[in-house]
Coordinates of C-alpha atoms in Angstrom, one line a residue:
G1 CA -0.2 -0.2 0.0
R2 CA 2.9 2.5 0.9
Q3 CA 4.1 1.8 -2.7
L4 CA 0.7 2.5 -4.6
R5 CA 0.7 6.5 -5.6
V6 CA -2.2 7.4 -7.8
L7 CA -5.4 5.4 -8.7
A8 CA -6.2 6.0 -11.5
C9 CA -10.2 5.3 -12.7
G10 CA -11.7 5.3 -16.4
G11 CA -14.6 3.3 -18.1
A12 CA -17.5 3.7 -15.2
A13 CA -18.2 6.9 -13.2
L14 CA -16.2 6.8 -9.6
D15 CA -18.6 6.8 -7.1
E16 CA -18.0 10.2 -5.0
A17 CA -17.5 8.9 -1.6
L18 CA -15.2 6.2 -2.5
A19 CA -13.0 8.8 -3.8
W20 CA -12.7 11.0 -1.2
N21 CA -12.5 7.5 1.3
L22 CA -9.4 6.8 -1.2
E23 CA -8.0 9.9 -0.5
A24 CA -8.5 10.0 2.9
L25 CA -6.5 6.8 3.1
G26 CA -3.2 8.6 1.5
W27 CA -3.7 7.6 -2.3
Q28 CA -3.9 10.6 -5.0
V29 CA -7.1 9.4 -7.2
A30 CA -7.6 10.5 -11.2
V31 CA -10.5 9.9 -13.1
G32 CA -11.0 10.5 -16.8
Y33 CA -14.4 10.2 -19.7
G34 CA -14.4 9.5 -22.8
L35 CA -14.6 6.7 -25.3
T36 CA -13.1 4.3 -27.7
E37 CA -14.0 6.4 -30.6
T38 CA -12.1 9.3 -28.7
A39 CA -8.7 7.2 -28.3
P40 CA -10.1 7.0 -25.5
L41 CA -9.2 9.9 -23.3
L42 CA -11.8 13.8 -23.6
T43 CA -11.6 15.0 -19.9
I44 CA -8.9 14.4 -17.3
D45 CA -9.6 15.4 -13.3
P46 CA -5.8 14.7 -12.5
P47 CA -4.4 13.5 -8.9
G48 CA -4.0 16.1 -6.3
K49 CA -6.2 18.4 -7.9
I50 CA -10.0 16.0 -7.6
R51 CA -13.0 17.4 -7.9
P52 CA -15.4 13.7 -7.2
D53 CA -18.7 14.8 -8.8
T54 CA -17.5 15.4 -12.2
V55 CA -15.3 14.1 -14.3
G56 CA -12.3 16.8 -15.2
R57 CA -11.9 19.1 -17.4
P58 CA -11.2 18.7 -21.6
V59 CA -7.5 17.5 -22.0
D60 CA -5.6 19.7 -24.2
G61 CA -6.9 20.0 -27.8
V62 CA -10.3 19.2 -27.0
S63 CA -13.0 20.7 -27.5
L64 CA -16.8 19.7 -25.5
R65 CA -20.7 20.9 -26.0
I66 CA -23.9 20.6 -24.3
D67 CA -26.4 20.0 -27.4
R68 CA -29.8 20.8 -25.7
H69 CA -31.7 20.1 -29.2
A70 CA -30.2 16.5 -29.6
V71 CA -32.4 15.1 -26.7
A72 CA -35.3 18.2 -26.5
E73 CA -37.7 16.0 -28.5
V74 CA -37.7 12.8 -25.4
G75 CA -38.6 15.9 -23.2
L76 CA -35.6 16.2 -21.3
R77 CA -35.7 19.0 -18.8
G78 CA -33.3 20.8 -16.8
R79 CA -29.4 21.7 -17.7
D80 CA -29.1 18.6 -18.8
G81 CA -28.0 17.7 -23.0
E82 CA -26.1 15.5 -25.2
I83 CA -22.0 15.6 -24.7
L84 CA -20.6 16.5 -27.8
A85 CA -17.2 16.4 -28.6
R86 CA -14.2 17.5 -31.1
G87 CA -10.6 17.4 -31.5
P88 CA -7.8 15.8 -32.7
S89 CA -8.4 12.6 -30.6
V90 CA -11.6 12.0 -32.5
F91 CA -11.7 9.3 -34.6
V92 CA -12.7 9.9 -38.4
G93 CA -15.6 7.1 -38.8
Y94 CA -17.0 4.2 -38.5
H95 CA -14.3 1.5 -41.2
H96 CA -16.7 0.4 -43.9
L97 CA -20.0 1.8 -42.0
P98 CA -20.3 5.5 -43.9
E99 CA -24.4 5.7 -43.2
R100 CA -23.1 5.2 -39.3
T101 CA -20.2 7.5 -39.3
R102 CA -22.6 10.2 -40.6
E103 CA -25.0 9.9 -37.8
A104 CA -22.3 9.9 -35.7
F105 CA -21.7 13.3 -36.3
T106 CA -23.3 16.6 -36.8
D107 CA -22.8 18.7 -39.6
D108 CA -20.2 20.9 -38.7
G109 CA -17.9 18.1 -37.2
W110 CA -19.2 17.5 -33.5
F111 CA -19.2 14.1 -32.2
H112 CA -22.4 12.7 -30.8
T113 CA -20.8 10.5 -27.7
G114 CA -24.6 9.3 -26.5
D115 CA -23.8 10.6 -23.0
L116 CA -25.8 13.4 -20.9
G117 CA -24.4 16.4 -18.7
W118 CA -23.2 19.5 -17.9
L119 CA -20.6 21.9 -17.7
D120 CA -20.1 23.9 -14.8
D121 CA -18.9 27.4 -14.6
D122 CA -15.5 26.6 -14.1
G123 CA -15.0 24.2 -17.5
Y124 CA -15.8 20.8 -15.6
L125 CA -18.1 17.8 -17.0
H126 CA -20.9 16.6 -15.1
L127 CA -22.0 13.2 -16.5
S128 CA -25.8 12.4 -16.2
G129 CA -26.1 9.4 -18.1
R130 CA -26.9 8.2 -21.4
V131 CA -29.5 9.4 -24.0
S132 CA -30.7 6.2 -25.0
T133 CA -31.2 4.6 -21.6
L134 CA -32.8 7.6 -20.3
I135 CA -36.8 7.7 -19.5
V136 CA -38.6 10.9 -19.6
T137 CA -42.2 9.9 -17.6
A138 CA -45.5 11.1 -18.6
G139 CA -45.4 14.5 -15.8
G140 CA -41.4 15.3 -17.7
E141 CA -39.7 14.0 -15.0
N142 CA -36.2 12.4 -16.1
I143 CA -34.8 9.1 -14.8
Q144 CA -31.4 7.0 -15.4
P145 CA -32.8 3.0 -15.0
D146 CA -29.5 2.2 -14.0
D147 CA -29.4 4.3 -10.5
L148 CA -32.9 3.5 -9.4
E149 CA -32.1 -0.1 -10.2
E150 CA -29.3 0.5 -7.8
R151 CA -31.8 1.3 -5.7
Y152 CA -34.0 -1.2 -5.8
A153 CA -31.9 -4.3 -6.5
A154 CA -30.5 -3.6 -2.9
H155 CA -33.0 -5.0 -1.6
P156 CA -32.8 -9.0 -0.2
A157 CA -35.6 -10.1 -1.9
I158 CA -33.9 -8.8 -5.1
K159 CA -31.8 -10.7 -7.3
E160 CA -32.1 -8.1 -10.7
I161 CA -34.2 -5.6 -12.2
G162 CA -34.2 -4.1 -15.3
I163 CA -36.3 -1.0 -15.6
L164 CA -38.4 0.6 -18.4
Q165 CA -41.2 2.3 -19.3
H166 CA -44.9 0.8 -20.8
K167 CA -47.9 2.3 -21.9
D168 CA -46.0 5.8 -19.5
K169 CA -45.8 4.1 -16.6
L170 CA -42.6 3.2 -15.1
V171 CA -42.7 -0.8 -14.6
A172 CA -40.1 -3.7 -13.6
L173 CA -38.9 -7.1 -14.8
I174 CA -37.7 -8.6 -11.7
V175 CA -36.0 -11.9 -11.2
P176 CA -36.5 -12.8 -7.2
V177 CA -33.4 -14.5 -5.8
T178 CA -33.0 -17.6 -5.2
G179 CA -34.9 -19.3 -2.5
I180 CA -38.2 -17.8 -2.8
S181 CA -41.2 -19.8 -3.8
N182 CA -44.4 -19.0 -2.2
D183 CA -46.0 -15.8 -2.3
V184 CA -43.6 -14.0 -4.7
E185 CA -45.2 -11.4 -5.7
S186 CA -46.5 -10.6 -2.3
R187 CA -42.9 -10.8 -1.2
L188 CA -41.5 -8.4 -4.1
Q189 CA -44.6 -6.4 -3.8
T190 CA -43.7 -5.5 -0.2
A191 CA -40.2 -4.9 -1.4
L192 CA -41.3 -2.5 -3.7
S193 CA -43.0 -0.4 -1.0
E194 CA -40.2 -0.5 1.6
V195 CA -37.3 1.3 -0.8
G196 CA -40.4 3.3 -2.8
R197 CA -41.3 4.9 0.4
E198 CA -37.4 6.2 0.4
L199 CA -37.6 7.3 -3.5
P200 CA -39.5 10.5 -5.1
S201 CA -43.2 9.8 -6.1
Y202 CA -42.0 9.6 -9.8
Q203 CA -39.2 7.4 -9.4
Q204 CA -41.6 4.7 -7.8
L205 CA -42.5 1.6 -9.6
T206 CA -46.5 1.1 -11.3
D207 CA -46.3 -2.8 -12.2
F208 CA -43.5 -5.3 -12.1
A209 CA -43.8 -9.1 -14.0
V210 CA -41.4 -11.7 -12.3
S211 CA -39.2 -13.8 -14.2
R212 CA -36.8 -16.8 -12.9
K213 CA -34.6 -16.1 -15.9
P214 CA -31.9 -14.2 -15.8
L215 CA -32.0 -10.6 -17.6
P216 CA -30.0 -10.7 -21.1
R217 CA -26.3 -9.0 -20.4
T218 CA -23.7 -7.6 -22.9
R219 CA -20.6 -9.4 -22.1
L220 CA -19.8 -6.2 -19.4
G221 CA -22.5 -7.2 -17.4
K222 CA -24.6 -4.4 -18.7
I223 CA -28.5 -5.0 -19.3
R224 CA -29.6 -5.2 -23.0
R225 CA -32.3 -2.4 -22.8
H226 CA -33.2 -2.8 -25.9
K227 CA -35.1 -6.5 -25.1
L228 CA -36.2 -5.7 -22.0
S229 CA -39.6 -4.2 -23.2
E230 CA -40.2 -7.3 -25.3
L231 CA -39.3 -9.6 -22.8
Y232 CA -41.6 -7.7 -20.2
Q233 CA -44.9 -8.1 -22.7
Q234 CA -43.4 -11.7 -22.8
V235 CA -43.8 -12.6 -19.4
I236 CA -47.1 -10.3 -18.6
S237 CA -49.0 -12.3 -21.5
T238 CA -48.3 -15.9 -19.8
G239 CA -49.8 -14.4 -16.6
G240 CA -47.1 -12.7 -14.9
E241 CA -44.1 -15.1 -14.1
A242 CA -42.1 -16.9 -16.6
A243 CA -43.5 -20.0 -17.9
E244 CA -39.8 -21.4 -18.5
V245 CA -36.6 -21.8 -16.9
K246 CA -34.2 -23.2 -18.7
P247 CA -30.5 -23.1 -20.0
M248 CA -29.4 -19.9 -22.0
E249 CA -29.4 -20.9 -25.3
L250 CA -26.4 -20.0 -27.9
Q251 CA -28.5 -17.3 -30.0
E252 CA -29.0 -15.1 -26.6
M253 CA -25.4 -15.5 -25.8
S254 CA -22.8 -12.6 -26.6
A255 CA -20.4 -13.5 -29.4
E256 CA -17.5 -14.0 -26.7
D257 CA -19.5 -16.5 -25.1
R258 CA -20.6 -18.5 -28.5
S259 CA -17.0 -19.0 -29.3
L260 CA -16.0 -20.0 -25.9
L261 CA -18.6 -22.8 -26.5
E262 CA -16.8 -24.0 -29.5
Y263 CA -13.7 -26.0 -27.8
P264 CA -15.0 -29.2 -27.3
A265 CA -14.0 -29.0 -23.4
A266 CA -15.4 -25.8 -22.9
R267 CA -18.9 -27.2 -25.1
G268 CA -18.5 -30.4 -23.0
A269 CA -19.0 -28.4 -19.9
W270 CA -21.9 -26.4 -20.6
E271 CA -23.7 -29.5 -21.8
W272 CA -23.1 -31.0 -18.4
L273 CA -24.2 -28.1 -16.5
A274 CA -26.9 -28.2 -18.9
Q275 CA -28.3 -31.7 -18.2
H276 CA -27.6 -31.4 -14.4
Y277 CA -29.1 -28.1 -13.8
P278 CA -31.6 -27.4 -16.1
K279 CA -34.0 -25.0 -14.0
K280 CA -31.6 -23.2 -12.9
G281 CA -30.9 -20.7 -15.8
L282 CA -27.7 -21.1 -16.3
T283 CA -26.1 -18.3 -18.0
P284 CA -22.2 -18.2 -18.5
D285 CA -22.6 -15.2 -15.6
S286 CA -23.8 -17.9 -13.5
S287 CA -22.0 -18.6 -9.6
M288 CA -21.2 -22.3 -9.7
E289 CA -21.0 -21.9 -5.8
F290 CA -24.1 -19.5 -4.7
E291 CA -26.5 -20.2 -8.4
L292 CA -25.9 -23.7 -8.9
G293 CA -25.1 -24.8 -5.4
M294 CA -21.6 -26.5 -7.0
D295 CA -19.7 -27.9 -3.8
S296 CA -16.3 -30.0 -3.4
L297 CA -17.2 -33.2 -4.5
E298 CA -19.5 -31.7 -7.2
W299 CA -16.4 -30.2 -8.8
L300 CA -14.9 -33.4 -8.8
N301 CA -18.0 -35.0 -10.9
L302 CA -17.5 -32.8 -13.2
T303 CA -14.1 -33.0 -13.8
L304 CA -13.8 -36.2 -13.5
E305 CA -16.8 -36.7 -16.5
L306 CA -15.2 -34.4 -18.4
G307 CA -11.9 -36.2 -17.8
E308 CA -13.3 -39.5 -19.4
H309 CA -14.8 -37.6 -22.3
T310 CA -12.1 -35.1 -23.8
G311 CA -9.1 -35.9 -21.2
I312 CA -9.3 -32.6 -20.0
E313 CA -9.4 -31.9 -15.8
L314 CA -8.9 -29.2 -13.9
D315 CA -6.3 -29.3 -10.9
D316 CA -7.5 -27.4 -7.7
E317 CA -5.8 -24.4 -8.4
A318 CA -7.4 -23.8 -11.0
I319 CA -10.9 -24.9 -9.6
G320 CA -10.1 -22.2 -6.4
R321 CA -9.8 -19.1 -9.5
I322 CA -13.6 -20.3 -10.8
E323 CA -16.6 -18.1 -9.8
T324 CA -18.6 -18.3 -12.7
V325 CA -19.6 -20.5 -15.9
R326 CA -17.3 -18.1 -18.0
D327 CA -14.5 -18.8 -15.3
L328 CA -14.7 -23.0 -15.8
L329 CA -15.0 -22.8 -19.6
R330 CA -12.3 -20.8 -20.1
E331 CA -9.8 -22.8 -17.1
L332 CA -10.6 -25.8 -19.4
I333 CA -9.9 -24.0 -22.5
D334 CA -6.2 -23.3 -20.7
A335 CA -5.8 -26.6 -19.5
M336 CA -6.6 -28.1 -23.0
A337 CA -4.3 -25.6 -24.8
Q338 CA -1.4 -26.9 -22.3
A339 CA -2.8 -30.4 -22.9
T340 CA -2.8 -31.3 -19.1
A341 CA -4.2 -34.7 -18.4
I342 CA -5.2 -35.2 -14.0
A343 CA -4.5 -38.7 -13.0
D344 CA -8.0 -39.9 -11.7
P345 CA -7.9 -39.1 -7.7
I346 CA -9.2 -42.2 -6.6
K347 CA -8.0 -44.8 -9.2
E348 CA -4.4 -43.3 -9.1
P349 CA -3.9 -41.6 -5.8
E350 CA -0.3 -41.8 -6.0
L351 CA 0.0 -40.0 -8.7
V352 CA -2.3 -37.1 -7.2
L353 CA -0.4 -36.3 -4.3
D354 CA 2.9 -34.6 -3.6
E355 CA 5.1 -35.0 -0.7
A356 CA 3.8 -32.5 1.2
D357 CA 0.3 -34.6 1.0
R358 CA 1.9 -37.9 2.0
R359 CA 3.4 -36.5 5.4
W360 CA -0.5 -37.1 6.5
L361 CA 0.1 -40.7 5.5
K362 CA 3.1 -41.4 7.0
P363 CA 3.8 -44.1 9.7
R364 CA 3.3 -43.1 12.9
G365 CA 6.7 -43.6 15.3
P366 CA 6.7 -45.0 18.8
L367 CA 6.8 -41.0 20.5
L368 CA 3.8 -40.1 18.2
R369 CA 1.4 -43.5 18.6
G370 CA 2.1 -43.3 22.5
A371 CA 1.0 -39.4 22.2
A372 CA -2.3 -40.8 20.0
R373 CA -3.2 -43.2 22.8
G374 CA -3.1 -40.8 25.7
L375 CA -4.9 -38.2 23.7
Y376 CA -7.7 -41.3 23.2
I377 CA -7.4 -42.2 26.8
I378 CA -7.9 -38.9 28.0
N379 CA -11.3 -38.6 25.7
R380 CA -12.4 -41.5 26.9
V381 CA -12.0 -39.8 30.5
L382 CA -13.6 -37.3 30.1
L383 CA -16.4 -38.5 27.7
R384 CA -17.2 -41.2 30.2
S385 CA -17.1 -38.8 33.4
L386 CA -19.3 -36.1 32.0
F387 CA -21.7 -37.6 30.0
S388 CA -23.6 -41.0 30.3
L389 CA -22.4 -42.6 26.9
Q390 CA -24.1 -46.1 25.5
V391 CA -22.9 -48.3 22.9
D392 CA -24.5 -50.7 21.0
G393 CA -23.8 -52.9 18.4
L394 CA -19.7 -52.2 18.6
E395 CA -19.3 -56.2 18.2
R396 CA -19.6 -55.9 14.7
L397 CA -16.7 -53.9 13.9
P398 CA -13.9 -56.3 12.4
K399 CA -11.2 -56.5 14.4
Q400 CA -8.1 -55.7 11.8
G401 CA -7.9 -54.6 7.9
P402 CA -9.6 -52.3 6.0
V403 CA -13.1 -51.0 6.7
V404 CA -15.0 -47.9 6.4
L405 CA -16.9 -45.8 9.2
A406 CA -20.2 -43.6 7.6
C407 CA -21.2 -41.6 10.6
N408 CA -23.8 -39.0 11.0
H409 CA -23.0 -35.1 11.3
V410 CA -24.6 -33.1 14.0
S411 CA -22.0 -32.2 16.1
Y412 CA -18.1 -30.7 16.7
L413 CA -18.8 -33.7 19.7
D414 CA -19.2 -36.4 16.8
P415 CA -15.7 -37.4 16.7
F416 CA -14.8 -37.5 19.9
T417 CA -17.8 -39.8 20.8
V418 CA -17.2 -42.2 18.3
A419 CA -13.3 -41.9 19.6
A420 CA -14.3 -42.7 23.0
V421 CA -15.9 -45.9 22.5
L422 CA -13.6 -47.4 19.8
P423 CA -10.5 -50.3 20.7
L424 CA -7.5 -48.3 21.6
A425 CA -5.2 -50.8 19.3
R426 CA -8.2 -50.5 16.6
L427 CA -7.6 -46.8 16.5
D428 CA -4.4 -47.3 15.7
T429 CA -5.3 -48.5 12.7
L430 CA -7.4 -46.1 11.4
Y431 CA -7.7 -42.7 10.0
W432 CA -9.6 -39.7 10.1
G433 CA -11.9 -37.3 7.5
G434 CA -11.4 -33.5 8.6
W435 CA -12.4 -30.6 7.8
T436 CA -9.2 -28.4 7.2
G437 CA -11.4 -25.3 8.5
V438 CA -11.5 -26.7 11.7
A439 CA -9.0 -29.4 12.5
F440 CA -5.9 -27.8 10.5
T441 CA -6.6 -23.8 11.5
N442 CA -3.5 -23.7 13.4
P443 CA 0.1 -25.4 14.2
L444 CA -1.6 -27.1 17.5
K445 CA -4.9 -28.4 15.4
R446 CA -2.4 -29.6 12.9
F447 CA 0.1 -31.6 15.0
G448 CA -3.3 -33.4 16.5
S449 CA -3.9 -33.9 13.8
R450 CA -1.0 -36.1 13.1
V451 CA -0.9 -37.1 16.3
V452 CA -4.3 -38.8 15.7
Q453 CA -4.0 -38.9 12.0
V454 CA -6.4 -37.1 10.5
I455 CA -6.4 -36.4 6.2
P456 CA -7.7 -33.0 5.8
I457 CA -10.9 -32.7 3.8
N458 CA -11.2 -29.2 2.2
Q459 CA -14.6 -28.2 0.9
R460 CA -13.7 -25.7 -1.9
R461 CA -10.4 -26.7 -3.2
G462 CA -8.6 -29.4 -2.8
V463 CA -11.2 -31.8 -3.2
R464 CA -9.0 -34.3 -5.7
T465 CA -6.0 -34.3 -2.8
S466 CA -8.5 -35.1 -0.1
L467 CA -10.0 -38.1 -2.2
A468 CA -6.5 -39.7 -3.2
L469 CA -5.6 -39.1 0.8
A470 CA -8.3 -41.3 1.3
A471 CA -7.9 -43.6 -1.5
S472 CA -4.4 -44.2 0.0
V473 CA -5.9 -44.8 3.2
L474 CA -7.8 -47.8 1.7
E475 CA -5.0 -48.6 -1.1
R476 CA -2.6 -49.5 2.5
E477 CA -5.0 -51.8 4.0
H478 CA -5.8 -49.5 6.9
G479 CA -9.4 -48.3 8.0
L480 CA -11.0 -44.5 7.5
I481 CA -13.4 -43.2 9.9
W482 CA -15.8 -40.6 6.9
F483 CA -18.4 -38.4 7.5
P484 CA -20.7 -38.6 3.9
E485 CA -22.9 -35.3 4.7
G486 CA -19.8 -33.7 3.9
G487 CA -20.8 -31.0 6.9
R488 CA -22.5 -30.9 10.3
S489 CA -26.7 -31.1 9.8
A490 CA -28.1 -27.7 11.4
S491 CA -31.6 -29.4 12.1
G492 CA -29.7 -32.7 13.4
E493 CA -32.1 -34.5 10.4
L494 CA -29.7 -36.8 8.2
Q495 CA -28.5 -34.7 5.1
E496 CA -27.9 -35.8 1.4
F497 CA -24.5 -38.1 1.3
R498 CA -22.2 -36.8 -0.7
P499 CA -21.1 -38.5 -3.4
G500 CA -17.5 -39.2 -2.3
I501 CA -17.8 -42.0 -0.1
G502 CA -19.6 -44.3 -3.3
M503 CA -16.5 -43.7 -5.5
L504 CA -14.3 -44.8 -2.7
L505 CA -16.2 -47.9 -2.1
E506 CA -17.0 -48.9 -6.1
R507 CA -13.0 -48.7 -6.3
F508 CA -11.9 -50.0 -2.5
S509 CA -14.5 -52.9 -1.7
V510 CA -13.9 -52.8 1.8
P511 CA -17.1 -53.4 4.4
V512 CA -18.8 -50.4 5.1
I513 CA -20.2 -50.1 8.0
P514 CA -23.2 -47.0 8.9
V515 CA -22.7 -45.6 12.6
V516 CA -25.4 -43.3 14.3
L517 CA -24.7 -40.6 16.7
Q518 CA -28.0 -39.7 18.7
G519 CA -28.1 -36.9 21.5
T520 CA -24.7 -35.0 20.2
H521 CA -26.8 -32.3 18.5
E522 CA -28.8 -32.1 21.6
A523 CA -25.5 -31.5 23.9
M524 CA -23.5 -29.2 21.5
P525 CA -25.6 -28.2 18.0
P526 CA -23.7 -25.7 15.6
G527 CA -23.3 -22.6 17.3
Q528 CA -22.9 -23.3 20.6
R529 CA -19.4 -24.1 21.8
I530 CA -20.2 -25.4 25.4
P531 CA -21.6 -28.4 25.3
A532 CA -24.7 -29.1 28.0
L533 CA -24.4 -33.0 30.0
G534 CA -26.5 -35.6 28.7
R535 CA -26.9 -38.4 27.2
L536 CA -25.0 -39.5 24.2
T537 CA -25.7 -42.6 22.1
I538 CA -23.7 -43.9 19.5
H539 CA -25.0 -47.6 17.4
F540 CA -22.4 -49.4 15.0
G541 CA -25.0 -50.9 11.8
E542 CA -24.3 -54.4 10.3
P543 CA -21.2 -54.8 8.3
L544 CA -22.1 -53.6 4.4
D545 CA -20.7 -55.1 0.9
P546 CA -20.5 -52.1 -1.2
R547 CA -21.5 -54.8 -4.2
R548 CA -24.8 -55.4 -2.8
L549 CA -25.1 -51.4 -2.2
A550 CA -24.4 -51.2 -5.9
E551 CA -27.4 -53.7 -6.5
Q552 CA -29.9 -51.9 -3.8
G553 CA -29.5 -48.7 -4.4
Q554 CA -30.7 -46.1 -7.2
G555 CA -28.5 -43.4 -9.6
D556 CA -27.0 -43.4 -13.3
N557 CA -23.7 -45.2 -12.2
I558 CA -22.0 -47.6 -9.7
A559 CA -20.9 -44.9 -7.4
A560 CA -24.6 -43.1 -6.9
R561 CA -25.8 -46.1 -6.3
I562 CA -23.9 -47.3 -3.9
T563 CA -24.1 -43.3 -2.0
N564 CA -28.1 -43.8 -2.3
A565 CA -27.9 -47.5 -1.0
L566 CA -25.9 -46.5 1.6
Q567 CA -27.9 -43.4 3.1
H568 CA -31.1 -45.7 2.8
H569 CA -29.0 -47.9 5.5
M570 CA -28.6 -45.6 7.5
R571 CA -31.8 -43.7 7.8
E572 CA -33.3 -47.1 8.8
L573 CA -30.6 -48.1 11.7
Q574 CA -31.6 -44.3 12.7
R575 CA -35.7 -45.4 13.1
Y576 CA -34.0 -48.3 14.8
S577 CA -31.8 -46.4 17.3
A578 CA -34.3 -43.9 18.2
K579 CA -36.8 -46.6 18.8
N580 CA -34.4 -48.4 20.9
D581 CA -33.1 -45.6 22.7
A582 CA -37.2 -44.6 23.7
G583 CA -37.1 -48.0 24.9
V584 CA -39.8 -49.2 22.1

């Protein structure tokens, strides 16, 4: 920060308050205004002399004029007019487009910028919008929809809003936030009323239509306003809400986005997403995490499936850079250009892991094994003395050999409860899957995780590495304690299993035992730091053969069927354990 001297802003208006804040932090701010056709600078607000409510004065050689006649026909009032420019930096015309060139200039050679503004007495230019987007109400009031949309879109119920004029009324096409399913129109009407109370009457919306489909935008994220009126008409003609939400058609995309889909890997990714998220209104701007709900193991599904068809997969570093669908397409194209083919983390785990990863699998020496036993004994004494701990079915656990314990997850007490009932000799052969956001956040926790054989599970990045570590554990014929829900259940109810457990069991056909914990959620639910004393119960189910699970479950592939059947057995064990605990 100390090396940063000047911040220059162009391309979009700089918020006045933000400019002053940056200046207050000790940086100098420069603001420029212009267009591509003006090479591109017309005015500059230089550092040290900034007036953030303006875009500065014309640069040497450039002349500006405000043309009130150009906008009089739309009823524009006040001092604003279209900004006209002339000077050596202004281009001479569009290549091979004589008609468009004639429209861009006045008869005496001034260039129409298409922007609205005014010049103050000191010659500083103030911008107020675009001629093409200006809305003039029946009462003659001027409205720039961009600013008004920003006010309305700040409401938590509104994801997107496009404001337009329809039959001399100010109306809007609104995309509600994800999650609103009941009384959508009522919720949005309330939102518009709440925002409208703080606005002048002429800026309050008189009607709106609801669309589940994202608003059409340019590649720079600006609303394609020439399409709003047609879309609004289509929506209201269907009775209010858009009839169908589906992936964006290719012809609706920008030329840049269509060019991305010319690459096989990118096209394959788009088709995979369209198939798996048919009702999400998929667009290149869709957020992978917030709109599509892509978690770490869904990333693995996507990259492995694309790898099978195209030979191109993404590593964890690339996945960490991806926020939108467009980012995904670009990363795939870059990977294809580099001809990278990533090893399967479950079939070839050793090829995925580097030396830093393998340290979590190194055999422990006598000192670490002794420390682990000491920690387990302390944990056992504490759990059994503080809680009424009851165990059912522990004899079903094989005394040796590889095994997977699949546990439900409702509390941070869960792993401590499991560790408190397992034999010490068996714990020596078991590895735990532990979330990096808890078990690896500082050196002490990382050391403790190494002592008790916890392998890192990263929910956002590192999923390939995490599964490769789990596969290596089973490949070495050790056991694995796994929480297939991927995180704690806030309600205590069993959540959907993540597909990773099925992938592991498809590759390693070792016995899997469902384990149900009860009472831990009541003792220490998510958000509570100090546990409440009470009764804890742990039930071990019958060992299950993954090959039988694949025959019992439902899904598009073997791993999905194993996951589905295992979750069914877990639910059955939960029902049994609940009845057993109640004395039924």
